[in-house]
CSV table of C-alpha atoms and ligand atoms in Angstrom, one decimal:
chain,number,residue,atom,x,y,z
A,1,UNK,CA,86.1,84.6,6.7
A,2,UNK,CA,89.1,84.6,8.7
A,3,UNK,CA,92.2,84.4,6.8
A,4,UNK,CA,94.5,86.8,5.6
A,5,UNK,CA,94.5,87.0,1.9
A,6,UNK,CA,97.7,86.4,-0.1
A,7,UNK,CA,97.4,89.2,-2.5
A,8,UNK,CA,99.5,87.3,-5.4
A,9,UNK,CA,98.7,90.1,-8.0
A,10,UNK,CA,100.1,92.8,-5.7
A,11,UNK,CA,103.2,90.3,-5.0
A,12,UNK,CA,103.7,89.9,-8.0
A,13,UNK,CA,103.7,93.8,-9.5
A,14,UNK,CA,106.6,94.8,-6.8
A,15,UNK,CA,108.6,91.5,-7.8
A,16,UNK,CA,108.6,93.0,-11.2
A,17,UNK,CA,109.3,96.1,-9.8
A,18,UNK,CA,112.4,94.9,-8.4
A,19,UNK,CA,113.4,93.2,-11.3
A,20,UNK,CA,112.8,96.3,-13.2
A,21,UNK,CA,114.7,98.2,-10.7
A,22,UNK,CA,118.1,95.8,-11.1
A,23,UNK,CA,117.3,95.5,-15.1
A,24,UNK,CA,117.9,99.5,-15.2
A,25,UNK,CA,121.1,99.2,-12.7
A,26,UNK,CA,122.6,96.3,-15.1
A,27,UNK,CA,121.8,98.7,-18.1
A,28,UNK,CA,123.4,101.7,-16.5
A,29,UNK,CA,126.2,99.9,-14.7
A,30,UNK,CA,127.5,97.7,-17.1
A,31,UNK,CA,125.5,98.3,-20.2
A,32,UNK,CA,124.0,95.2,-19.7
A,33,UNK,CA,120.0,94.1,-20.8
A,34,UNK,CA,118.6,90.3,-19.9
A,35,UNK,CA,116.9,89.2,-22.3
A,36,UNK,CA,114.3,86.5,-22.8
A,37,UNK,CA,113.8,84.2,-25.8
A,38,UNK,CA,110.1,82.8,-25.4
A,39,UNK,CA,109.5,79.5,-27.8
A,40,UNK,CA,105.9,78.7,-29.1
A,41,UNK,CA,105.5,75.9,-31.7
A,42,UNK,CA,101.8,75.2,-32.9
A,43,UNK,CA,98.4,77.9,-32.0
A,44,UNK,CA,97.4,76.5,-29.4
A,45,UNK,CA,95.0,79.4,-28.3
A,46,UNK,CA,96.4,79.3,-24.2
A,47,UNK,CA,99.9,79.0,-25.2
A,48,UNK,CA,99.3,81.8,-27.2
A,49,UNK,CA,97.4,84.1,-24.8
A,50,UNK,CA,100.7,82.9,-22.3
A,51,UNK,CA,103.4,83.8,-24.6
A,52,UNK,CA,101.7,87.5,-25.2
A,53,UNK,CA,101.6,88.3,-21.8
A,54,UNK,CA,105.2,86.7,-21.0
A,55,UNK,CA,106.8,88.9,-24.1
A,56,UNK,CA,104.7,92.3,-22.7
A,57,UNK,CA,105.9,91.7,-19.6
A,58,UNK,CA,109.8,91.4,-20.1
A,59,UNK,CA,109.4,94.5,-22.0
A,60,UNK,CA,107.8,96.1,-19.3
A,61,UNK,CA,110.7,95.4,-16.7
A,62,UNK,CA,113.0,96.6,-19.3
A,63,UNK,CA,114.2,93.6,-20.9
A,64,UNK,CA,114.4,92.5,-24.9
A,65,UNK,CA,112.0,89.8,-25.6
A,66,UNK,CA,112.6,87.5,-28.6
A,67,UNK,CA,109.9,85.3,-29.5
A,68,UNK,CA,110.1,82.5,-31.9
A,69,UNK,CA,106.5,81.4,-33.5
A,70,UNK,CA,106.8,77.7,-35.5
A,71,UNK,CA,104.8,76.2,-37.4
A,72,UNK,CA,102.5,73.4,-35.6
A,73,UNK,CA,104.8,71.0,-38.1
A,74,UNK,CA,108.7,71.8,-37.2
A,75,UNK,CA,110.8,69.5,-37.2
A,76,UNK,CA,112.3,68.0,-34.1
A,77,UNK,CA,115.8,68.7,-36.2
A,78,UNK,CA,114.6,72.6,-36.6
A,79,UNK,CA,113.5,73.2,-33.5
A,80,UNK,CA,116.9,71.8,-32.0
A,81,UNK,CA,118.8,74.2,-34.1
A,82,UNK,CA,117.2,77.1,-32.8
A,83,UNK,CA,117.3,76.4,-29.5
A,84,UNK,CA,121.2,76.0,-30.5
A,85,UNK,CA,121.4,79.4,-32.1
A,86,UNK,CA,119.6,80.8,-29.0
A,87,UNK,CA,121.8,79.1,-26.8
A,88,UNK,CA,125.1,80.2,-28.5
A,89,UNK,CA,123.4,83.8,-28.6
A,90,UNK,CA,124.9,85.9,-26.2
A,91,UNK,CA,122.1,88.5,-26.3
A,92,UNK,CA,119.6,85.8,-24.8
A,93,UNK,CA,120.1,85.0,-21.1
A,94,UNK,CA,116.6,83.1,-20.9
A,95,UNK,CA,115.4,80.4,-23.3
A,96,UNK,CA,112.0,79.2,-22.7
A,97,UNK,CA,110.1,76.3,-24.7
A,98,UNK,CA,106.3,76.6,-24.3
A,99,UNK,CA,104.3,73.5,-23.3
A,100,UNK,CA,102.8,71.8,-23.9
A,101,UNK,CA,104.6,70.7,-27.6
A,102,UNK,CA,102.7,69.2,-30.6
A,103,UNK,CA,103.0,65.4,-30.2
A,104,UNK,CA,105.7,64.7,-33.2
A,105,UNK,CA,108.2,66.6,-30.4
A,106,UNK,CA,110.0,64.9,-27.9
A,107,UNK,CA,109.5,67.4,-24.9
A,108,UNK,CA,112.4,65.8,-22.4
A,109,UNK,CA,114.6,65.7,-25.4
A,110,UNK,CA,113.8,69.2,-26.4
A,111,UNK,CA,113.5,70.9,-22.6
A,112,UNK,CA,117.1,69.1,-22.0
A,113,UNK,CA,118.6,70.5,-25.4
A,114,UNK,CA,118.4,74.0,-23.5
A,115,UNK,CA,121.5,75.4,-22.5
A,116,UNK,CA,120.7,74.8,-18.3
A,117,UNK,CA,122.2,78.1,-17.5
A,118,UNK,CA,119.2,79.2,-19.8
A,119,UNK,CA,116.8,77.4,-18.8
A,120,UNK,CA,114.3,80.2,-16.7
A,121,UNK,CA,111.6,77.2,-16.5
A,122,UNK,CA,114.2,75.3,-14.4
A,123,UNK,CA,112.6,72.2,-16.2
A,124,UNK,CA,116.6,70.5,-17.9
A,125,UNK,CA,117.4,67.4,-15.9
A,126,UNK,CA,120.7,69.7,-14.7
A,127,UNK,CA,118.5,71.9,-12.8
A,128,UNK,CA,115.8,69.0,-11.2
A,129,UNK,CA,119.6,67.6,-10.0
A,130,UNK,CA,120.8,71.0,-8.3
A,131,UNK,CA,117.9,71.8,-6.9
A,132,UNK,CA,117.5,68.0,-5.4
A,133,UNK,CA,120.6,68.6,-4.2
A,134,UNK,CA,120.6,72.0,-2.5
A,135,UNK,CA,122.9,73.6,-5.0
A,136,UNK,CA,122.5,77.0,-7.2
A,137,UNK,CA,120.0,76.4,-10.2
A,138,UNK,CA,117.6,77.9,-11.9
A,139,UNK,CA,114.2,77.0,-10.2
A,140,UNK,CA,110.9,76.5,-11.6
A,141,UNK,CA,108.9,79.8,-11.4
A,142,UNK,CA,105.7,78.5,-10.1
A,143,UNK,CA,106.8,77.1,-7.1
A,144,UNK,CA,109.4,79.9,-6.6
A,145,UNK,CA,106.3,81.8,-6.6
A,146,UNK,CA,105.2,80.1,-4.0
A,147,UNK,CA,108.4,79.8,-1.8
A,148,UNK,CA,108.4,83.6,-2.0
A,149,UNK,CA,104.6,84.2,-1.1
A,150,UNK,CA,105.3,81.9,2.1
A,151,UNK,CA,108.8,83.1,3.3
A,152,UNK,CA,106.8,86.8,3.3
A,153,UNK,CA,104.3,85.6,4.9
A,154,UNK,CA,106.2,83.3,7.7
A,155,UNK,CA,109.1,84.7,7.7
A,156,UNK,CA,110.8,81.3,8.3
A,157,UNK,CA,109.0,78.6,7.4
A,158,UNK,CA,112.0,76.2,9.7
A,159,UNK,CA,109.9,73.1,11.0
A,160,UNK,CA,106.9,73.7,10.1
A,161,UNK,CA,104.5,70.6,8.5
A,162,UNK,CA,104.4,71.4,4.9
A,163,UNK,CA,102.2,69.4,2.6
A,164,UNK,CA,101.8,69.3,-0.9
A,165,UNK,CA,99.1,67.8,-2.7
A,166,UNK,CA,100.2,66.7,-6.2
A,167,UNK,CA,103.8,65.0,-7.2
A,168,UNK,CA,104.2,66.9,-11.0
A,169,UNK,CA,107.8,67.6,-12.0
A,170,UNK,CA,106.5,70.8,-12.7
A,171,UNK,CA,104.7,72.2,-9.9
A,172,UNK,CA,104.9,69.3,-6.9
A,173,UNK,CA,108.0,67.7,-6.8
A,174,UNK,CA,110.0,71.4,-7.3
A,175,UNK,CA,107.7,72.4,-4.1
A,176,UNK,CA,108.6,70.0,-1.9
A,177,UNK,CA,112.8,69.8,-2.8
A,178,UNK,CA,111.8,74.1,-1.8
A,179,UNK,CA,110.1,73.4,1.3
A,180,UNK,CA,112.6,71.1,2.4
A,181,UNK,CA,115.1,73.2,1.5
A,182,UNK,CA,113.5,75.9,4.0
A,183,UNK,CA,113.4,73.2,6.8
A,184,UNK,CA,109.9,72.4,6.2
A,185,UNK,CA,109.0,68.6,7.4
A,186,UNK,CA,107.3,68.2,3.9
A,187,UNK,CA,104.8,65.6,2.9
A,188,UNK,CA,103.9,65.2,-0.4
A,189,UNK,CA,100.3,63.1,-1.4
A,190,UNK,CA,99.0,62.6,-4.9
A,191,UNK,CA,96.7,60.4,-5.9
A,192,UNK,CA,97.2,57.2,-4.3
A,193,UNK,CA,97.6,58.6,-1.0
A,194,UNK,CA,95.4,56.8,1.5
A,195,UNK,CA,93.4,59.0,4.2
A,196,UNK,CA,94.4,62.3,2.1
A,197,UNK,CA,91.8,64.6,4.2
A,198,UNK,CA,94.2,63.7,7.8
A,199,UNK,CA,97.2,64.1,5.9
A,200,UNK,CA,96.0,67.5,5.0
A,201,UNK,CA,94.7,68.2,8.4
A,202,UNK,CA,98.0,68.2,10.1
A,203,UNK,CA,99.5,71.2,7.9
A,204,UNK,CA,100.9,74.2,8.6
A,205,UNK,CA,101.6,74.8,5.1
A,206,UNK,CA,98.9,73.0,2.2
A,207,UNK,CA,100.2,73.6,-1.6
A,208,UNK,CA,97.4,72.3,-3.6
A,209,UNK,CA,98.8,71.2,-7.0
A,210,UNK,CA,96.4,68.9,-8.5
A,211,UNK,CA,94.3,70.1,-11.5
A,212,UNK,CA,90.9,69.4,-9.7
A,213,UNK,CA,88.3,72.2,-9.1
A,214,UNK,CA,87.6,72.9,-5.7
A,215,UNK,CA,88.9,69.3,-4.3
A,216,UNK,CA,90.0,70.2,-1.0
A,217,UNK,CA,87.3,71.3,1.6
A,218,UNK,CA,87.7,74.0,4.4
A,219,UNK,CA,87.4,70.6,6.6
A,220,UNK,CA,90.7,69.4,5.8
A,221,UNK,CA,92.5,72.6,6.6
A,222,UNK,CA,93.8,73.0,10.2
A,223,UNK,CA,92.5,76.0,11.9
A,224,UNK,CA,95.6,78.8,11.0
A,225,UNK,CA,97.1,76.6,8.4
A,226,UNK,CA,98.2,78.9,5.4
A,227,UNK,CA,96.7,77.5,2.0
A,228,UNK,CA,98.8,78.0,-1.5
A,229,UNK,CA,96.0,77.2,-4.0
A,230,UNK,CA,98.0,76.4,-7.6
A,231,UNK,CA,95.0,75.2,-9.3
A,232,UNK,CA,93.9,77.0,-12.4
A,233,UNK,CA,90.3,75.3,-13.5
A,234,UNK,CA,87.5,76.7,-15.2
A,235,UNK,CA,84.3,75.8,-15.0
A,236,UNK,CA,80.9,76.5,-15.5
A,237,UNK,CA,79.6,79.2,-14.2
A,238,UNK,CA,75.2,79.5,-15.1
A,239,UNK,CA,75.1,82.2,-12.3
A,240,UNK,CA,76.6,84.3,-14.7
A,241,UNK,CA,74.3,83.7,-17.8
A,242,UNK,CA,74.4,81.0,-20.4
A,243,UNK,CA,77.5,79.6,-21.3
A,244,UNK,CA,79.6,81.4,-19.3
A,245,UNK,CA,82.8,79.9,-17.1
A,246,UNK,CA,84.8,80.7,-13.8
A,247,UNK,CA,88.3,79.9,-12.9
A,248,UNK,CA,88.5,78.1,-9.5
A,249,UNK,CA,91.5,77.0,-7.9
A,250,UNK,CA,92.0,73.3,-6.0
A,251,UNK,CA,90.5,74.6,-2.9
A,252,UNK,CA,87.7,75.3,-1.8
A,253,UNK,CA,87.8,79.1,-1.3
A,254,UNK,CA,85.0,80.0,1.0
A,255,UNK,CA,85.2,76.8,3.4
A,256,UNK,CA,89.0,76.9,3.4
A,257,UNK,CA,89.3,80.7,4.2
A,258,UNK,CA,86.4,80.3,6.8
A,259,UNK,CA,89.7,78.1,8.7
A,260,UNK,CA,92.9,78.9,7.1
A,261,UNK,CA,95.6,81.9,8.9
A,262,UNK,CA,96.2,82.7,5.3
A,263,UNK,CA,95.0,81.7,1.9
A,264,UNK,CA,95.9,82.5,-2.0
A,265,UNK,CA,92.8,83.5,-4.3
A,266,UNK,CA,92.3,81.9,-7.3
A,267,UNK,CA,92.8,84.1,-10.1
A,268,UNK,CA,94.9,86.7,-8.3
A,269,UNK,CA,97.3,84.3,-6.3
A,270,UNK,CA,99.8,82.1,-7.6
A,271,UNK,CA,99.1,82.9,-11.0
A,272,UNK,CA,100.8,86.1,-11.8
A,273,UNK,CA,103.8,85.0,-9.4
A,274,UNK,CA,104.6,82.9,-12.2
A,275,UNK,CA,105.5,85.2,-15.0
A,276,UNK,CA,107.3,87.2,-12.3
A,277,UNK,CA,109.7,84.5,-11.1
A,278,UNK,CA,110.4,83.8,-15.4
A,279,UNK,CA,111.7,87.2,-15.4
A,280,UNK,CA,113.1,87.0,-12.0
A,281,UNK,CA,114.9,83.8,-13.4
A,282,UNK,CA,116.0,85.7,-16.6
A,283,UNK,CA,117.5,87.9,-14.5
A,284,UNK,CA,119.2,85.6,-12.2
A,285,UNK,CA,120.5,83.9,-15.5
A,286,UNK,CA,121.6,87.5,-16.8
A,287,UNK,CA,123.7,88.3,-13.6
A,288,UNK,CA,125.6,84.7,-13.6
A,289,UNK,CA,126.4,84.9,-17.1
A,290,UNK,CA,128.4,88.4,-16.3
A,291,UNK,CA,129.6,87.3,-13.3
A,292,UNK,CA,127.9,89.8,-11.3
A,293,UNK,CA,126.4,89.1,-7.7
A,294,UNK,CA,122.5,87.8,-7.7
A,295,UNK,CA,119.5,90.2,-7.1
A,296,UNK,CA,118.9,89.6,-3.5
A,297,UNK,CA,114.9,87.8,-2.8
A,298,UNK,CA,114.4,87.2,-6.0
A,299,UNK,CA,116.0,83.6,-5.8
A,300,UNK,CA,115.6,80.2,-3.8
B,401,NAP,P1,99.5,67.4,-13.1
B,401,NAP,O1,100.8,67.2,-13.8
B,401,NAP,O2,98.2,66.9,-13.8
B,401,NAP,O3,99.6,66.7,-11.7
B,401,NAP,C1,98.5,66.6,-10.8
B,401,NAP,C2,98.9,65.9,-9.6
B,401,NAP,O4,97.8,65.8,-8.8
B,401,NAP,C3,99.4,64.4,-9.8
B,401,NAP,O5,100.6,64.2,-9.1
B,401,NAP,C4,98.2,63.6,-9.3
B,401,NAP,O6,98.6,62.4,-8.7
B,401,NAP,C5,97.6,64.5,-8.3
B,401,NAP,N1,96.2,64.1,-8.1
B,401,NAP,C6,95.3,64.0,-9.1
B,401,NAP,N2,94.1,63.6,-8.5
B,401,NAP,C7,94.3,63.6,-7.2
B,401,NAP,C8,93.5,63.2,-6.1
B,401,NAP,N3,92.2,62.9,-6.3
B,401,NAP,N4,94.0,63.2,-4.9
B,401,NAP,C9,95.3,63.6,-4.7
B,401,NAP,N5,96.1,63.9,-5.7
B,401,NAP,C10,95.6,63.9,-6.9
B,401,NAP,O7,99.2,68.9,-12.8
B,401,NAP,P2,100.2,70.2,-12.6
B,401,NAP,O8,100.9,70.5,-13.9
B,401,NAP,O9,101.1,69.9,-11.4
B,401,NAP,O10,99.2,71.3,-12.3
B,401,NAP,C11,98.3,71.2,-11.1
B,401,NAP,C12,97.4,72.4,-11.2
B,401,NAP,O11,98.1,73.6,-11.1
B,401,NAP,C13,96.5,72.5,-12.4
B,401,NAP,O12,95.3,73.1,-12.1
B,401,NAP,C14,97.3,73.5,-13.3
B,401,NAP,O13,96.4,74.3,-14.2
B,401,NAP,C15,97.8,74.4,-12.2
B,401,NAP,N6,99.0,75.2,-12.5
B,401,NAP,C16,99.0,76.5,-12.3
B,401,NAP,C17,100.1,77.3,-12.5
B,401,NAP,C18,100.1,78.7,-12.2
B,401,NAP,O14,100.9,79.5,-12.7
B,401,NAP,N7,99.3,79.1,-11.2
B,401,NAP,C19,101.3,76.7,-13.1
B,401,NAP,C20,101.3,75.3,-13.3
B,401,NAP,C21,100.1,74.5,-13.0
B,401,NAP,P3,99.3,61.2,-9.5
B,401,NAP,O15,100.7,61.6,-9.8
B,401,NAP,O16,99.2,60.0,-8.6
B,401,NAP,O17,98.5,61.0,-10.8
């Protein structure tokens, strides 16, 4: 194998390291602490797994966690009125909704309820506007994730071809309005692209976003490309006994790394950079709401 491996899970712990770091200077200096309000509605078993490692997390760098448990059958009109209390509460810089939402719940209507200079998903039409626009937001933490992972690896990522499988409003179209942003010539292919393997081939940069185990092939890579695999998939795995699953990203690991300059592993890539860049955001959100300068890096 020839690339370099993206180590996302050692990225990731000295992100929250510097987070930690600025969370204890805002404490010291001003007598500040961020603090992140963390939304679940319903038991759905991964969004409950999710919100236990978010809420360890923020108290890990430092930072109050507040989370809010519902009932699977709150009301549209309750849930609004928290996230109103939360938004008037001056003790909670970062309000985040988990999704997906029981099916009675509007999620646009509820995401864009959020006070945007809350919003540490970066998901309220306010922020989606910013960001297409080049201005300050508050960006989505999975692709920041994986801005930050390039633009250490790179350095600058000016001109080179960027493409990015998958056109989500979470994941894909965030990516690309980031790339571009970074001067990237960005492409981005989803499912109706025609010819998707030359699209792919003439990458620099390939950020697969697509929800499909293992889809793209070491032969669509081109040799040195760097590969950002954002898939999260389990499967089955009968090599390890009856029953049991693996988690595999969009790529193809083995062929794509056997071609790729650089490649993220899935788990232990763009996975725990996303929990990072939340409290990265949260404290982003803490330092604008006092006025006080930004944390250097830890930002588009
Ligand atoms: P999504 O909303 O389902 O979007 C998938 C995208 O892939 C769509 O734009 C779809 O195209 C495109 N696509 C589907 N089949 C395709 C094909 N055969 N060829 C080309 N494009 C195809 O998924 P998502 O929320 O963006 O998530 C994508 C993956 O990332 C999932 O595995 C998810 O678990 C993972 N994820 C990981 C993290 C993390 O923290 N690491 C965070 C979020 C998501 P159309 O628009 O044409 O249908």
């Amino acid at each position: 194998m020839g690339a370099q491996i993206i180590d996302g899970k050692a990225f990731a712990a000295q992100v929250r390291g510097q987070v930690a770091e600025h969370v204890a200077t805002l404490k010291d200096n001003h007598g500040i602490t961020p603090g992140l309000a963390v939304v679940l509605v319903g038991e759905d078993p991964a969004s409950q797994v999710y919100v236990r490692s978010k809420g360890k997390m923020t108290v890990e760098v430092g930072m109050n966690s507040y989370e809010h448990k519902l009932d699977v059958d709150t009301s549209e009109a309750d849930l609004l009125a928290l996230i109103d209390q939360l938004n008037a509460d001056p003790a909670v810089h970062g309000i985040l909704v988990q999704l997906p939402l029981p099916g009675h719940l509007n999620e646009d209507l509820v995401i864009n309820s959020i006070d945007p200079a809350k919003d540490v998903d970066g998901f309220h039409i306010s922020n989606v506007g910013l960001l297409g626009t080049g201005q300050k937001s508050m960006v989505p933490c999975t692709p920041l994730g994986c801005l930050m992972m390039l633009r250490d690896h790179h350095g600058s990522l000016s001109g080179l071809d960027a493409v990015v499988v998958g056109r989500s409003n979470i994941v894909g179209k965030p990516m690309a309005q980031l790339l571009l942003g970074d001067s990237c010539t960005v492409t981005i292919a989803h499912s109706r692209t025609k010819d998707l393997p030359d699209v792919v081939r003439r990458a620099d940069i390939v950020v697969a976003a697509v929800g499909r185990p293992e889809m793209v092939p070491g032969d669509w890579i081109k040799p040195g490309a760097t590969v950002i695999d954002v898939g999260i998939n389990r499967i089955d795995a009968p090599e390890k006994g009856e029953g049991k699953t693996r988690l595999v990203g969009d790529v193809h690991y083995e062929s794509a790394a056997a071609v790729a300059g650089a490649i993220t592993p899935v788990p232990g890539g763009v996975g725990p950079m996303t929990i990072a860049c939340l409290l990265a955001n949260t404290l982003t959100a803490a330092c604008r709401a006092n006025g006080l300068p930004e944390p250097e890096g830890l930002t588009a």
